[in-house]
Short mmCIF file of the C-alpha atoms (twelve columns), coordinates in Angstrom:
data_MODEL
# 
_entry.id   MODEL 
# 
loop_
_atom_site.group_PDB 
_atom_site.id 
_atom_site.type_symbol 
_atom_site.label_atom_id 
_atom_site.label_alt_id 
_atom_site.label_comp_id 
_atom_site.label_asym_id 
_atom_site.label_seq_id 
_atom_site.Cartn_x 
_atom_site.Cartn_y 
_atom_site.Cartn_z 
_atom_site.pdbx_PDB_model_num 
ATOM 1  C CA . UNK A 1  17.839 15.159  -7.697 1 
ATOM 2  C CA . UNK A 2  18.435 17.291  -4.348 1 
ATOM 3  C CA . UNK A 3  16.571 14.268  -2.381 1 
ATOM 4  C CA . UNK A 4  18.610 11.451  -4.107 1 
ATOM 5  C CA . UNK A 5  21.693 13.174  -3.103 1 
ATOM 6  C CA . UNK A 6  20.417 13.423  0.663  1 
ATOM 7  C CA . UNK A 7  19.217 9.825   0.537  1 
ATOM 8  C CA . UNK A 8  22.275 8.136   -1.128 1 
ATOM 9  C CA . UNK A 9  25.631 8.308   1.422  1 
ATOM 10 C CA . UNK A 10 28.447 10.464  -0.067 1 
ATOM 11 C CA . UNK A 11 31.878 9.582   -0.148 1 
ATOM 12 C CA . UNK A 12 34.383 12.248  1.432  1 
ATOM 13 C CA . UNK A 13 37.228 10.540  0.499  1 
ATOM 14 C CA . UNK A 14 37.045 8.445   -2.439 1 
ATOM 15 C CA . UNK A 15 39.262 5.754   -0.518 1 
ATOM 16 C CA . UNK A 16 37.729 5.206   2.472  1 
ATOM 17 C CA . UNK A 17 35.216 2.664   0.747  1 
ATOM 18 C CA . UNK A 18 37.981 0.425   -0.899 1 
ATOM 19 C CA . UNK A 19 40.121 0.555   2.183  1 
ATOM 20 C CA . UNK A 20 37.294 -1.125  4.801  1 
ATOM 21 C CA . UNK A 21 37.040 -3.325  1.671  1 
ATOM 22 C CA . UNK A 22 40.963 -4.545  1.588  1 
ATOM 23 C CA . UNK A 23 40.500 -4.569  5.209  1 
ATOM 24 C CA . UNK A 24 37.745 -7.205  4.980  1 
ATOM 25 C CA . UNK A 25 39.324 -9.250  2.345  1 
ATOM 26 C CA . UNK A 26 42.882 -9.198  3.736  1 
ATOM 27 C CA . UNK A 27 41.137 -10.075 7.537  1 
ATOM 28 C CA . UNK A 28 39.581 -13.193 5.379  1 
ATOM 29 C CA . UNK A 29 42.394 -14.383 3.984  1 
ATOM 30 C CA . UNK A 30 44.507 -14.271 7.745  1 
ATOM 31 C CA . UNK A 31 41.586 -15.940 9.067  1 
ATOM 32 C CA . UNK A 32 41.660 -18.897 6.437  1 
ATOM 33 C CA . UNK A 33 45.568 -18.805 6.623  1 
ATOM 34 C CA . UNK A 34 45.568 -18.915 10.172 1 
ATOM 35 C CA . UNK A 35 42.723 -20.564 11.603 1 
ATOM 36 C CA . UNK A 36 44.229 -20.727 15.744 1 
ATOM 37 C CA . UNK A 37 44.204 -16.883 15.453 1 
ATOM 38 C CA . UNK A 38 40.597 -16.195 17.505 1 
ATOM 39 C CA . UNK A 39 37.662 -15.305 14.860 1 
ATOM 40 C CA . UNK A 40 36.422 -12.597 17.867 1 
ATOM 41 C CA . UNK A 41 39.105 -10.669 18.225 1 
ATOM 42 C CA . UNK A 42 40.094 -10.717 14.374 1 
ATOM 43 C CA . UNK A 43 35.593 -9.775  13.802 1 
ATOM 44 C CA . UNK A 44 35.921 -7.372  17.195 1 
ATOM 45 C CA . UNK A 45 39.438 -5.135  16.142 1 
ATOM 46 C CA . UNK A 46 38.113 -5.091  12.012 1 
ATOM 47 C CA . UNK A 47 34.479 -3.992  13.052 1 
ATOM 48 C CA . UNK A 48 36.257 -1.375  15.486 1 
ATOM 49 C CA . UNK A 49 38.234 -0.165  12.590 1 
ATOM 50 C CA . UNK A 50 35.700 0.146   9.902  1 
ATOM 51 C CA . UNK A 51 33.776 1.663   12.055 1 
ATOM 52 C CA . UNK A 52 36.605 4.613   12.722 1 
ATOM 53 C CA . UNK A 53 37.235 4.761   8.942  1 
ATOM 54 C CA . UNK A 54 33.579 5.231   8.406  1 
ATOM 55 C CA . UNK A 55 33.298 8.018   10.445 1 
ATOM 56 C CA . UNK A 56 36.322 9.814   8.957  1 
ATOM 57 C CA . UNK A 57 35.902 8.755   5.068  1 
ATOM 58 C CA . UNK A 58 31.941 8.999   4.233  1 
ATOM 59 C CA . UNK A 59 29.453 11.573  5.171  1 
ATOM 60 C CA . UNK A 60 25.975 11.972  4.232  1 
ATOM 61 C CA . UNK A 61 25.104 14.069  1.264  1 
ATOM 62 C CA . UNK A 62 24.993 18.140  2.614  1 
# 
């Protein structure tokens, strides 16, 4: 059980996961809502983002 736990990523805080995914749902929606807004910079400042919250919210299994 000890190496499942080290192989499968923990989560910290138990909303970190369904926040990047509201993130990437609510980014979809803008995008199809607004399609003059650029796709880079809406892909570039979400991936930045996720990326941040992933740090802080999930941590591998100690």
């Amino acid at each position: 059980m000890k190496q499942l736990q080290q192989w499968v990523m923990q989560v910290r805080y138990p909303y970190a996961a369904g926040i990047i995914a509201v993130m990437w749902i609510g980014t979809a929606i803008f995008a199809y809502l607004k399609p003059d807004v650029p796709l880079e910079f809406l892909v570039g400042s979400l991936a930045v983002s996720t990326i941040i919250i992933a740090i802080t919210g999930l941590s591998e299994a100690r």
